[in-house]
PDB file of C-alpha atoms in Angstrom:
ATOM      1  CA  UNK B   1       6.173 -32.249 -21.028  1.00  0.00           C
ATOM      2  CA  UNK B   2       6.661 -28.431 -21.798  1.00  0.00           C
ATOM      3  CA  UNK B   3       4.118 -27.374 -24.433  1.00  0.00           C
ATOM      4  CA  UNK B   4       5.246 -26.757 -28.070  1.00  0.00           C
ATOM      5  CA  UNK B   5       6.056 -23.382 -29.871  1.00  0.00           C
ATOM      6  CA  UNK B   6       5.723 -19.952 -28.361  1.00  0.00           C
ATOM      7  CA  UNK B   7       4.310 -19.194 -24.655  1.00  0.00           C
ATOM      8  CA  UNK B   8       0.864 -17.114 -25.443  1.00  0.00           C
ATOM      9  CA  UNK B   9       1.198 -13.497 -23.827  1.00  0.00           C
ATOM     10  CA  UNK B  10      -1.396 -11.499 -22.184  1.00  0.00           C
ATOM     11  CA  UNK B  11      -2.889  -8.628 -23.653  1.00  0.00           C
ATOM     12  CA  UNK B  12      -2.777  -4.937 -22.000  1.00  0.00           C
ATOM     13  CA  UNK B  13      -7.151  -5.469 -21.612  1.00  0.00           C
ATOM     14  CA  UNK B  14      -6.331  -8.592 -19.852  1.00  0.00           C
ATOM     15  CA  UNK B  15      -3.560  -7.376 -17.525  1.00  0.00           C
ATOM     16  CA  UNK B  16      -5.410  -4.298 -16.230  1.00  0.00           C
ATOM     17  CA  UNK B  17      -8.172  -6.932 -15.544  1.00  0.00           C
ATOM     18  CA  UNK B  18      -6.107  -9.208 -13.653  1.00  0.00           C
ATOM     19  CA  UNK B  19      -4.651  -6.302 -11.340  1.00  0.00           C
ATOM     20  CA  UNK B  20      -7.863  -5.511 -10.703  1.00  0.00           C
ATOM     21  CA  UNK B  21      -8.672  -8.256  -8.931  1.00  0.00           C
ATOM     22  CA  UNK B  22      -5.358  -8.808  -7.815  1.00  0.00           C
ATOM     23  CA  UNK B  23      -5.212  -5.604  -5.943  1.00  0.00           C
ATOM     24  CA  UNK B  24      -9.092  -6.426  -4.668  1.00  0.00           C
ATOM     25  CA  UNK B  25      -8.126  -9.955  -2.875  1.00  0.00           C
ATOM     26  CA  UNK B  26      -5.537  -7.969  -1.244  1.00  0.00           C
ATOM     27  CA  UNK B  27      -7.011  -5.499  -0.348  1.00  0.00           C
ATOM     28  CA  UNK B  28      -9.610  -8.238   1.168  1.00  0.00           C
ATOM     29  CA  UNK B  29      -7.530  -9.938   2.666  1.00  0.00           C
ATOM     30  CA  UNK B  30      -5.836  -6.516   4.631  1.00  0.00           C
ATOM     31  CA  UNK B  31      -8.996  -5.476   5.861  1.00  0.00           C
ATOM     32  CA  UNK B  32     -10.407  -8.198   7.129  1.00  0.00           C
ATOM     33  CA  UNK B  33      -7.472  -9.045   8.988  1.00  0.00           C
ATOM     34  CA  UNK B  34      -7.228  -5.489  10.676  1.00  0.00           C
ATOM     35  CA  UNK B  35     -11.079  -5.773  11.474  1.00  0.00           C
ATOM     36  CA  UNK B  36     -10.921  -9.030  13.508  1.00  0.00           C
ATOM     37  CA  UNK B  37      -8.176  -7.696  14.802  1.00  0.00           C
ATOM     38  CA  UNK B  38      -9.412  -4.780  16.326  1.00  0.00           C
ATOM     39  CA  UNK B  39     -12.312  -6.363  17.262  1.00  0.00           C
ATOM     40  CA  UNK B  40     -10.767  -9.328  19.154  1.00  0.00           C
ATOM     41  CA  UNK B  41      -8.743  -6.695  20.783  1.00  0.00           C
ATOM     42  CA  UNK B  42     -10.947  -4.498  22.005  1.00  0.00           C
ATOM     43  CA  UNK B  43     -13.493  -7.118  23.123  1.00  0.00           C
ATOM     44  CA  UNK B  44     -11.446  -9.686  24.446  1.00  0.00           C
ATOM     45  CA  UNK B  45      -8.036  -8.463  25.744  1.00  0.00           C
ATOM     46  CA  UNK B  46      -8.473  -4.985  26.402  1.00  0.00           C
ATOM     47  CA  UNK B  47      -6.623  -5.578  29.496  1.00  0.00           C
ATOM     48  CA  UNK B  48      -3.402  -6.363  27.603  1.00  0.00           C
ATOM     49  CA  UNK B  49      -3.295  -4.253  24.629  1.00  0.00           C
ATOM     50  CA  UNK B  50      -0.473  -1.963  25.805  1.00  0.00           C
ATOM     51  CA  UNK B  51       1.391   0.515  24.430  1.00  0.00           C
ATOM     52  CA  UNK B  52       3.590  -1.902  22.600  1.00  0.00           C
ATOM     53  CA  UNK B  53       0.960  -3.960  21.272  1.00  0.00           C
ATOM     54  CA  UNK B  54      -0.837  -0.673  19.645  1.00  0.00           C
ATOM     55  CA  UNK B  55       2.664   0.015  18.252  1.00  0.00           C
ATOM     56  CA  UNK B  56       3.111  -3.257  16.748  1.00  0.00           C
ATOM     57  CA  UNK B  57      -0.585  -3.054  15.192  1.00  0.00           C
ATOM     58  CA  UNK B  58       0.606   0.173  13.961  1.00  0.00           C
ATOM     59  CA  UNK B  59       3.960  -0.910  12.238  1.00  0.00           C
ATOM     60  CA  UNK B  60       1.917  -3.870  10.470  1.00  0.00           C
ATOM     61  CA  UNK B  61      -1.053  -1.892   9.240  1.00  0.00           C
ATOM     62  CA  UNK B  62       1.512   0.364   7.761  1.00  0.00           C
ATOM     63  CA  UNK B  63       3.564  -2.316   6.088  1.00  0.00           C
ATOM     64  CA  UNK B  64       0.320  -3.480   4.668  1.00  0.00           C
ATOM     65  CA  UNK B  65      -0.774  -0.494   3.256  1.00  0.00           C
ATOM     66  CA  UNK B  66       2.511   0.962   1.848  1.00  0.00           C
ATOM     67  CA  UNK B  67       3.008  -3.083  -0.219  1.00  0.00           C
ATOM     68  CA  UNK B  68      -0.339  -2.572  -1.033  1.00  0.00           C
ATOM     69  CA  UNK B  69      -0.274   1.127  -2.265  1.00  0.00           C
ATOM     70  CA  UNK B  70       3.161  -0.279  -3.753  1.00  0.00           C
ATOM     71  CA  UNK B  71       1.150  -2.940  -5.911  1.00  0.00           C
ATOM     72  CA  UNK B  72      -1.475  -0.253  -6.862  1.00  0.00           C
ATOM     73  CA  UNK B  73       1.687   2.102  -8.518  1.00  0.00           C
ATOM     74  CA  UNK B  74       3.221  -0.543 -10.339  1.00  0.00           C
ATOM     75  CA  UNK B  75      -0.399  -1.699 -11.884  1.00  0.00           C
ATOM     76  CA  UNK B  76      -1.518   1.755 -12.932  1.00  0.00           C
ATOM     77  CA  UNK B  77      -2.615   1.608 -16.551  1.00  0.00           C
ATOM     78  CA  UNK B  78      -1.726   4.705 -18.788  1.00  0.00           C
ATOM     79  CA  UNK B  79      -4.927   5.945 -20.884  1.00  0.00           C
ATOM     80  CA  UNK B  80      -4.801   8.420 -23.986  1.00  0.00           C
ATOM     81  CA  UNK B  81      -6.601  11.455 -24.772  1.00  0.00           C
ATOM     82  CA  UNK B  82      -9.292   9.441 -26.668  1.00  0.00           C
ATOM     83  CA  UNK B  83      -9.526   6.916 -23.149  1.00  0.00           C
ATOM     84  CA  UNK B  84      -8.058   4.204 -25.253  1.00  0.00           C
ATOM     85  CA  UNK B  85      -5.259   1.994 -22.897  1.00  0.00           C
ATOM     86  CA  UNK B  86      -1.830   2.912 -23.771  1.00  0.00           C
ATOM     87  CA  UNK B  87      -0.169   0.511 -21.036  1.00  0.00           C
ATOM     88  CA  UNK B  88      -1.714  -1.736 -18.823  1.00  0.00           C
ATOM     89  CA  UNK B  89       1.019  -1.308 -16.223  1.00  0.00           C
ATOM     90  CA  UNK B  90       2.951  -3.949 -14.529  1.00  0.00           C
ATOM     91  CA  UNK B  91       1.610  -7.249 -14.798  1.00  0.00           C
ATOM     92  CA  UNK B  92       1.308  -7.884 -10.993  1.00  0.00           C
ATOM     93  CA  UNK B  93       0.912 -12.255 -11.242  1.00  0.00           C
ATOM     94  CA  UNK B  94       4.068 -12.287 -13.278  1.00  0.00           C
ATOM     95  CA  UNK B  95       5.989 -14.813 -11.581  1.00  0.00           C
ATOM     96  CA  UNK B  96       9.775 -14.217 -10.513  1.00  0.00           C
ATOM     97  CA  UNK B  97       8.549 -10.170 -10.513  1.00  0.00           C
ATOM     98  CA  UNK B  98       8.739  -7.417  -7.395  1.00  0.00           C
ATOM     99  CA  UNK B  99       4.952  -7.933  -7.216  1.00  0.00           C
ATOM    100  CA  UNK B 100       5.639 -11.632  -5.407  1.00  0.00           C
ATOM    101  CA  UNK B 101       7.759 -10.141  -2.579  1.00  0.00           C
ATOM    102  CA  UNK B 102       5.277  -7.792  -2.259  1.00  0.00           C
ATOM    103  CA  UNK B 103       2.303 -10.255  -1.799  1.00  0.00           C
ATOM    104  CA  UNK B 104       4.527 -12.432   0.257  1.00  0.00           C
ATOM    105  CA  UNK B 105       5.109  -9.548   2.667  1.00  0.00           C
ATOM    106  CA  UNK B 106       1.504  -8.368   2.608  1.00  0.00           C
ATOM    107  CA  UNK B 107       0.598 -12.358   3.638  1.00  0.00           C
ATOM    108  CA  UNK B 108       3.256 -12.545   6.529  1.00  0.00           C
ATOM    109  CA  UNK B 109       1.887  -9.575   7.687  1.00  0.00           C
ATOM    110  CA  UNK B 110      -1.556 -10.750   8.013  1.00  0.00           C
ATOM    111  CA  UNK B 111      -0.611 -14.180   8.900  1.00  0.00           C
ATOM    112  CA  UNK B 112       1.660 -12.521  11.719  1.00  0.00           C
ATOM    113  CA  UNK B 113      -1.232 -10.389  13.429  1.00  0.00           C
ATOM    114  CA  UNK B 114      -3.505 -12.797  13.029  1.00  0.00           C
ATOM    115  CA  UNK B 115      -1.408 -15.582  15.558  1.00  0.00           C
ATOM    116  CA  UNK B 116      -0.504 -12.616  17.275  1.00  0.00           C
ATOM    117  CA  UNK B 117      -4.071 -12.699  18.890  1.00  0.00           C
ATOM    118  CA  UNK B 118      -3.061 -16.391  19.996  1.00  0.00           C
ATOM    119  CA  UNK B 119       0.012 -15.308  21.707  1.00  0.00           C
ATOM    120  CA  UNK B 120       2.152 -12.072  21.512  1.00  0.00           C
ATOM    121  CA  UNK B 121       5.409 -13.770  20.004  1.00  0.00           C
ATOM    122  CA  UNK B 122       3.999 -14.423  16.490  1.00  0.00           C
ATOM    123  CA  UNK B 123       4.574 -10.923  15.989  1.00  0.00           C
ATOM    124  CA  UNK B 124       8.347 -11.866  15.712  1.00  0.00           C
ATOM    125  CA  UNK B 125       7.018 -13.469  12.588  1.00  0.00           C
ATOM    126  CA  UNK B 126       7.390  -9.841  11.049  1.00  0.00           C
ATOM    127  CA  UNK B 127      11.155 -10.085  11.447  1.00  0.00           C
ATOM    128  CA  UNK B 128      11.184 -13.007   8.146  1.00  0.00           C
ATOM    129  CA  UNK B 129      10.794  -9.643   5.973  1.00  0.00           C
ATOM    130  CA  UNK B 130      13.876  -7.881   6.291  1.00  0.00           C
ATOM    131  CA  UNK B 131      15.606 -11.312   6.816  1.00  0.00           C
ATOM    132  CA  UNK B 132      14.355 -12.526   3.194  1.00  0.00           C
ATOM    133  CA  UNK B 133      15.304  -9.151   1.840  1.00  0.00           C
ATOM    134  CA  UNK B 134      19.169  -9.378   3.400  1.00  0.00           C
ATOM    135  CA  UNK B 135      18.965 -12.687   1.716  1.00  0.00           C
ATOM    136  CA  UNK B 136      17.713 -12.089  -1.665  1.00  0.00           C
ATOM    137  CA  UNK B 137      20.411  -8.628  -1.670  1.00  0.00           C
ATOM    138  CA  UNK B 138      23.123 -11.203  -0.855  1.00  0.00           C
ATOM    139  CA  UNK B 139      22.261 -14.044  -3.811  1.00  0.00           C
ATOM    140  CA  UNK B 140      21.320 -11.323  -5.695  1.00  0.00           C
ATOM    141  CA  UNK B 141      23.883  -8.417  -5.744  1.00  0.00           C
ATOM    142  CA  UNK B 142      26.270  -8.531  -2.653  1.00  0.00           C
ATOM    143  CA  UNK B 143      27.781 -12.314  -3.117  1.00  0.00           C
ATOM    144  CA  UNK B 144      28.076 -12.180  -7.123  1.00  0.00           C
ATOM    145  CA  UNK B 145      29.838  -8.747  -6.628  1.00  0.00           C
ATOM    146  CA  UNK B 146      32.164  -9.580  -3.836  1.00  0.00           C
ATOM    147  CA  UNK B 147      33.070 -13.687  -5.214  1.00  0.00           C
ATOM    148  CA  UNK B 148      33.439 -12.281  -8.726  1.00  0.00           C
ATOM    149  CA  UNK B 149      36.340 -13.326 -10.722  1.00  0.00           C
ATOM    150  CA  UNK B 150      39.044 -11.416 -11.415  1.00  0.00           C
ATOM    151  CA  UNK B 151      39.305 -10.068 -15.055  1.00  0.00           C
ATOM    152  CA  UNK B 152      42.094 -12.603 -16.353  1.00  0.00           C
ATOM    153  CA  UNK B 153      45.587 -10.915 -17.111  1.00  0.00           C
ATOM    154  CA  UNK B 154      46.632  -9.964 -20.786  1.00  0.00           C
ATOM    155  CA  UNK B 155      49.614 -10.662 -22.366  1.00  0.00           C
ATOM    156  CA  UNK B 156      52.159  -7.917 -23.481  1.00  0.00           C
ATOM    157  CA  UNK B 157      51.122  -7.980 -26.655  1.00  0.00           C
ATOM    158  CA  UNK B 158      47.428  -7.434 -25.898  1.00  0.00           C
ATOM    159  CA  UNK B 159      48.416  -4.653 -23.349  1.00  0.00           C
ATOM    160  CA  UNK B 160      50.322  -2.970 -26.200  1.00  0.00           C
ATOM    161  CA  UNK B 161      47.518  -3.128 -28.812  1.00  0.00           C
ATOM    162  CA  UNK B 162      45.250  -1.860 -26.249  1.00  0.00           C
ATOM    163  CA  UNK B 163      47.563   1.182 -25.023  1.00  0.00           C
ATOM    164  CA  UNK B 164      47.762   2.583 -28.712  1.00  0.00           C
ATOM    165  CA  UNK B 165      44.035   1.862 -29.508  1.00  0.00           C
ATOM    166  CA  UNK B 166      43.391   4.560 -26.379  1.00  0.00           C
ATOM    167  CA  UNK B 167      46.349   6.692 -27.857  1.00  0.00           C
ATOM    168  CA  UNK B 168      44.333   7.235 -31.176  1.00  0.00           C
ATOM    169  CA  UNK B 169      40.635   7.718 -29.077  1.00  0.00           C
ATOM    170  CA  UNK B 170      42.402  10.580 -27.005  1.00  0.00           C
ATOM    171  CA  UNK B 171      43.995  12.141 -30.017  1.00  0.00           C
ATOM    172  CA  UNK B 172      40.617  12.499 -32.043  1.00  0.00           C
TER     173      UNK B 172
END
């Protein structure tokens, strides 16, 4: 059962608070992931850590990064002159919000190098980001756009009412 009366909102104090720590698991969560990485890497299969593979590391430790230093923009709290918190900035555990595609992306790109050290194909994993983006673009802009209804046809009289309602705007 939904609870009565209005949904309680967060205040700016408690925002900046909770993209603090936010931005902290994440940023947990990023480097430990590129750590074991390297170091299972270098330890264990130096022999097969081409080219490629250092290419591959490269591409996710820069998707990482640029979602993370993404996150850190859109939670950047405003301060006055005085130091007192104008805006808290984006609240990034909003559900439904840009900062949920951004965690999502930041966790398949850990969870992709991470069973990449199992075997090389997980990093195909990385491909489910630009494939979630082409989908939400479609549901979200392309489909509505191109399956939109036609505006429905007026009648003469409309179109006549309408044709001298522009003849007096143009003649102002």
């Amino acid at each position: 059962m939904p609870p009565k009366g209005k949904q309680a909102t967060k205040g700016q104090k408690q925002i900046v608070e909770e993209n603090k720590s936010t931005l902290n698991y994440y940023l947990y969560i990023i480097t430990a992931v590129n750590a074991v990485y390297i170091l299972l890497q270098v330890l264990l299969f130096w022999d097969s850590f081409t080219l490629f593979y250092w290419f591959l590391y490269g591409l996710a430790l820069t998707v990482s990064i640029g979602c993370y230093q993404f996150m850190a923009y859109m939670a950047k709290a405003k301060y006055g002159a005085s130091g007192n918190l104008i805006d808290g900035g984006i609240d990034l555990n909003m559900e439904s919000g840009m900062a949920e595609h951004t965690k999502d992306m930041i966790i398949l790109t850990a969870v992709s190098q991470s069973l990449s050290l199992i075997s090389g194909y997980f990093w195909l994993l990385l491909l489910l980001g630009p494939i979630r983006g082409f989908y939400l673009l479609w549901v979200n802009i392309l489909s509505p756009w191109f399956f939109a209804e036609p505006p429905p046809e007026m009648d003469e009289k409309k179109k006549k009412k309408l044709e001298r309602k522009q003849q007096k705007i143009r003649y102002r």
